[in-house]
PDB file of C-alpha atoms in Angstrom:
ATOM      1  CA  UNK A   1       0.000   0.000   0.000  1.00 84.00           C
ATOM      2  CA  UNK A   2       0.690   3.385  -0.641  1.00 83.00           C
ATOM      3  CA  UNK A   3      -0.083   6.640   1.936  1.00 81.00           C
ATOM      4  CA  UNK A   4       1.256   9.889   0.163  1.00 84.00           C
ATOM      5  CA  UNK A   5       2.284  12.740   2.428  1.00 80.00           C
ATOM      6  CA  UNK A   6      -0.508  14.701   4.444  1.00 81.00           C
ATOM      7  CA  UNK A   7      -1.125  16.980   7.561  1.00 78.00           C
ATOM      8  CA  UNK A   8      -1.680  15.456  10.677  1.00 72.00           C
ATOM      9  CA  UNK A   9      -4.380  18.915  11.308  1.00 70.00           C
ATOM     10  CA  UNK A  10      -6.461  21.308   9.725  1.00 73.00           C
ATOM     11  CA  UNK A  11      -3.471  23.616  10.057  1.00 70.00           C
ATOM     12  CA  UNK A  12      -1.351  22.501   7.327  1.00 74.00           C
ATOM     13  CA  UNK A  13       1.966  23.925   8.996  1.00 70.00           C
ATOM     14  CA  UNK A  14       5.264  22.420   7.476  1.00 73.00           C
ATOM     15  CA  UNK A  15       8.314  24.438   9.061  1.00 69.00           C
ATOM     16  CA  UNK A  16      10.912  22.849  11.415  1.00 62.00           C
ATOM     17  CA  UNK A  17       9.582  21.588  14.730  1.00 57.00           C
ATOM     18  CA  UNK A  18      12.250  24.273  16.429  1.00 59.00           C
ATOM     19  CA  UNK A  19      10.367  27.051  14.352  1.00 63.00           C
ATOM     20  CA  UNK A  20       7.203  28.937  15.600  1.00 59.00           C
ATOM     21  CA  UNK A  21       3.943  26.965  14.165  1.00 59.00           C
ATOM     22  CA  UNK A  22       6.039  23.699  14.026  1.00 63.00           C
ATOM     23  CA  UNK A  23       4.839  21.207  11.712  1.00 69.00           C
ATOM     24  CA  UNK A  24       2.166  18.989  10.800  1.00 71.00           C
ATOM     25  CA  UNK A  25       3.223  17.404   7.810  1.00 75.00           C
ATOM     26  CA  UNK A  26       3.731  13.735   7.186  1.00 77.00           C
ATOM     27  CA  UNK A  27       6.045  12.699   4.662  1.00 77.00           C
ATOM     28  CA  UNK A  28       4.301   9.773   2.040  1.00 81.00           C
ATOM     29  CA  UNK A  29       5.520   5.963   3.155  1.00 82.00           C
ATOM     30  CA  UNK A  30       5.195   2.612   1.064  1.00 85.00           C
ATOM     31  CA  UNK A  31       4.045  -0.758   3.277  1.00 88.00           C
ATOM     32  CA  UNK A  32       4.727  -3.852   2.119  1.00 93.00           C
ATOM     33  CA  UNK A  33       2.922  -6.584   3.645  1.00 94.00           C
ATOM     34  CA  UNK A  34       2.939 -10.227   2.013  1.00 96.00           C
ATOM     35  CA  UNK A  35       1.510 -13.634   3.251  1.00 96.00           C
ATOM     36  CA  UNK A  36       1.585 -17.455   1.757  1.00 97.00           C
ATOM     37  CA  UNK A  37      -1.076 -19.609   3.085  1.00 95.00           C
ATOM     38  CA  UNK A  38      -1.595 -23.295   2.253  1.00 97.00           C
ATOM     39  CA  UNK A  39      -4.542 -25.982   2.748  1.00 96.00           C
ATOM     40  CA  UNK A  40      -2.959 -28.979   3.310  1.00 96.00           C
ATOM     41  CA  UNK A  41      -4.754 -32.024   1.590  1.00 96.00           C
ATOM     42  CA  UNK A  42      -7.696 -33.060   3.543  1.00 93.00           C
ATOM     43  CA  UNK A  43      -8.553 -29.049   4.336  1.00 92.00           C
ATOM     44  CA  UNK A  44      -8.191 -29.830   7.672  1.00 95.00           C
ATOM     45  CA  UNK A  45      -4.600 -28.103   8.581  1.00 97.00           C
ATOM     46  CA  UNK A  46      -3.556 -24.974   7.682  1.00 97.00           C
ATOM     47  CA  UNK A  47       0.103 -23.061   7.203  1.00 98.00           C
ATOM     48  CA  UNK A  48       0.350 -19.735   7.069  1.00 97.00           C
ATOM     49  CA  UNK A  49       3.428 -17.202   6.972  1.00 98.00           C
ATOM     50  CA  UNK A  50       3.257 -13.891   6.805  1.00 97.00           C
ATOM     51  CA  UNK A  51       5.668 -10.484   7.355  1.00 97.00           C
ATOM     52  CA  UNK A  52       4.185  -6.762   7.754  1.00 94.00           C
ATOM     53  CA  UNK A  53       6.090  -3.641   6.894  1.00 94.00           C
ATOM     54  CA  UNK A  54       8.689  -5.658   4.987  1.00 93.00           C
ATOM     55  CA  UNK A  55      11.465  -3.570   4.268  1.00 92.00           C
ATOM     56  CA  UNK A  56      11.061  -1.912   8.039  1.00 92.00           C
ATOM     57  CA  UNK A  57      10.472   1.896   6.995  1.00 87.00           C
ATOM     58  CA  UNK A  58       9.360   4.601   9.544  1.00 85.00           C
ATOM     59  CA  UNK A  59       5.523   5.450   9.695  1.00 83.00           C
ATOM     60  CA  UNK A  60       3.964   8.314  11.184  1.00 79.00           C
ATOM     61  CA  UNK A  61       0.645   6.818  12.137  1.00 78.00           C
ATOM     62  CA  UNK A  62      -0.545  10.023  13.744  1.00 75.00           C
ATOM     63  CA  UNK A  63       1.123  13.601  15.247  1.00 72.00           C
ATOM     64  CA  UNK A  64      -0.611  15.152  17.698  1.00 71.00           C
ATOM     65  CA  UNK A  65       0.794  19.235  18.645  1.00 65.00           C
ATOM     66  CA  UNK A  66      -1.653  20.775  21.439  1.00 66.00           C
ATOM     67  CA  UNK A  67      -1.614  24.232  20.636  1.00 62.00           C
ATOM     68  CA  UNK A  68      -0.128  25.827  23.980  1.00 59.00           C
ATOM     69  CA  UNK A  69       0.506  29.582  24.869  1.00 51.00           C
ATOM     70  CA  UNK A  70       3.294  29.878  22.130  1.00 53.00           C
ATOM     71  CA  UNK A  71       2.252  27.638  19.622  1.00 53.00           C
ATOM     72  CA  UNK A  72       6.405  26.354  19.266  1.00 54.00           C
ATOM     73  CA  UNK A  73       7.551  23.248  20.791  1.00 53.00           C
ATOM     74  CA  UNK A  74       7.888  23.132  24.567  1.00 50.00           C
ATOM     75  CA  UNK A  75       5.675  26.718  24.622  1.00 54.00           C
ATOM     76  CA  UNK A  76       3.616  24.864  27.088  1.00 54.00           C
ATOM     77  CA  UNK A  77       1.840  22.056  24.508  1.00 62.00           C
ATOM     78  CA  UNK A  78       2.035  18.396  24.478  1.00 67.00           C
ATOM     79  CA  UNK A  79       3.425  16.887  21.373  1.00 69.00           C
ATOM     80  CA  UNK A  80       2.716  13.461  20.646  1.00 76.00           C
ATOM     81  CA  UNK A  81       4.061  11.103  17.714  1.00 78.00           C
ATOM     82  CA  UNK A  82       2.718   7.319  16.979  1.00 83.00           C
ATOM     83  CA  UNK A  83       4.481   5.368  14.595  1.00 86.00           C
ATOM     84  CA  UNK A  84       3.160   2.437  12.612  1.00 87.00           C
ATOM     85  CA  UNK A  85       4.836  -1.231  14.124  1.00 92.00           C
ATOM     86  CA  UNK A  86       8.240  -2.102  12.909  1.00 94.00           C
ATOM     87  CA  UNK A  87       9.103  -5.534  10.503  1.00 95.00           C
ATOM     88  CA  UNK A  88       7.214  -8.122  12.083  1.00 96.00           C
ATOM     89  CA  UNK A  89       7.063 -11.893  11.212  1.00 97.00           C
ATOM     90  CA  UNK A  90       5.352 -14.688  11.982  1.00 97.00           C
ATOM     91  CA  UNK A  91       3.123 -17.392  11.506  1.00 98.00           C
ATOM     92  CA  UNK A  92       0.349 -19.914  12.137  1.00 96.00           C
ATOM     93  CA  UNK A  93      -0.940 -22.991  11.916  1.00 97.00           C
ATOM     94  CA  UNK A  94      -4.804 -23.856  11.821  1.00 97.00           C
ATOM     95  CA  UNK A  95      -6.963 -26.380  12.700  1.00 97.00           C
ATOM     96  CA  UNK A  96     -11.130 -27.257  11.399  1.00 93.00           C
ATOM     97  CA  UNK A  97     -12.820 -29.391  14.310  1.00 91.00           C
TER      98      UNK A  97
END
């Protein structure tokens, strides 16, 4: 999947973090998840492998810059930043009863 870059508020602000206004802008990210999953004969069992965010790039999931009295960073604001999980892997094995 592809997200392309947006604003994390109705502000649109894209200067420095260190500059009045900050910003709100989130640069544009590729995911690559894949997954193989197999029936074994029967249909009974299943296999299944599967990796998310494959090549492990950084993903602002959300920003989050209360306003404050200055309207800078540390002018009395919280700023929060959630990123999307890291290269995972894994996988399962399945049962029909």
């Amino acid at each position: 999947s592809y997200t392309d870059a947006i604003y994390d508020t109705p502000f649109n602000r894209n200067a420095g973090f260190d500059q009045p206004g900050g910003s709100d802008f989130a640069r544009y990210y590729d995911n690559v998840d894949i997954r193989a999953f197999y029936v074994l004969p029967g249909g009974r069992w299943t296999l299944e492998a599967f990796a998310t965010n494959l090549f492990d790039t950084t993903q602002t999931a959300n920003v989050f810059r209360n306003i404050g009295f200055t309207d800078v960073p540390g002018g009395g604001g919280a700023e929060l930043v959630t990123y999307n999980p890291p290269r995972q892997f894994g996988g399962r094995i399945g049962v029909k009863f």
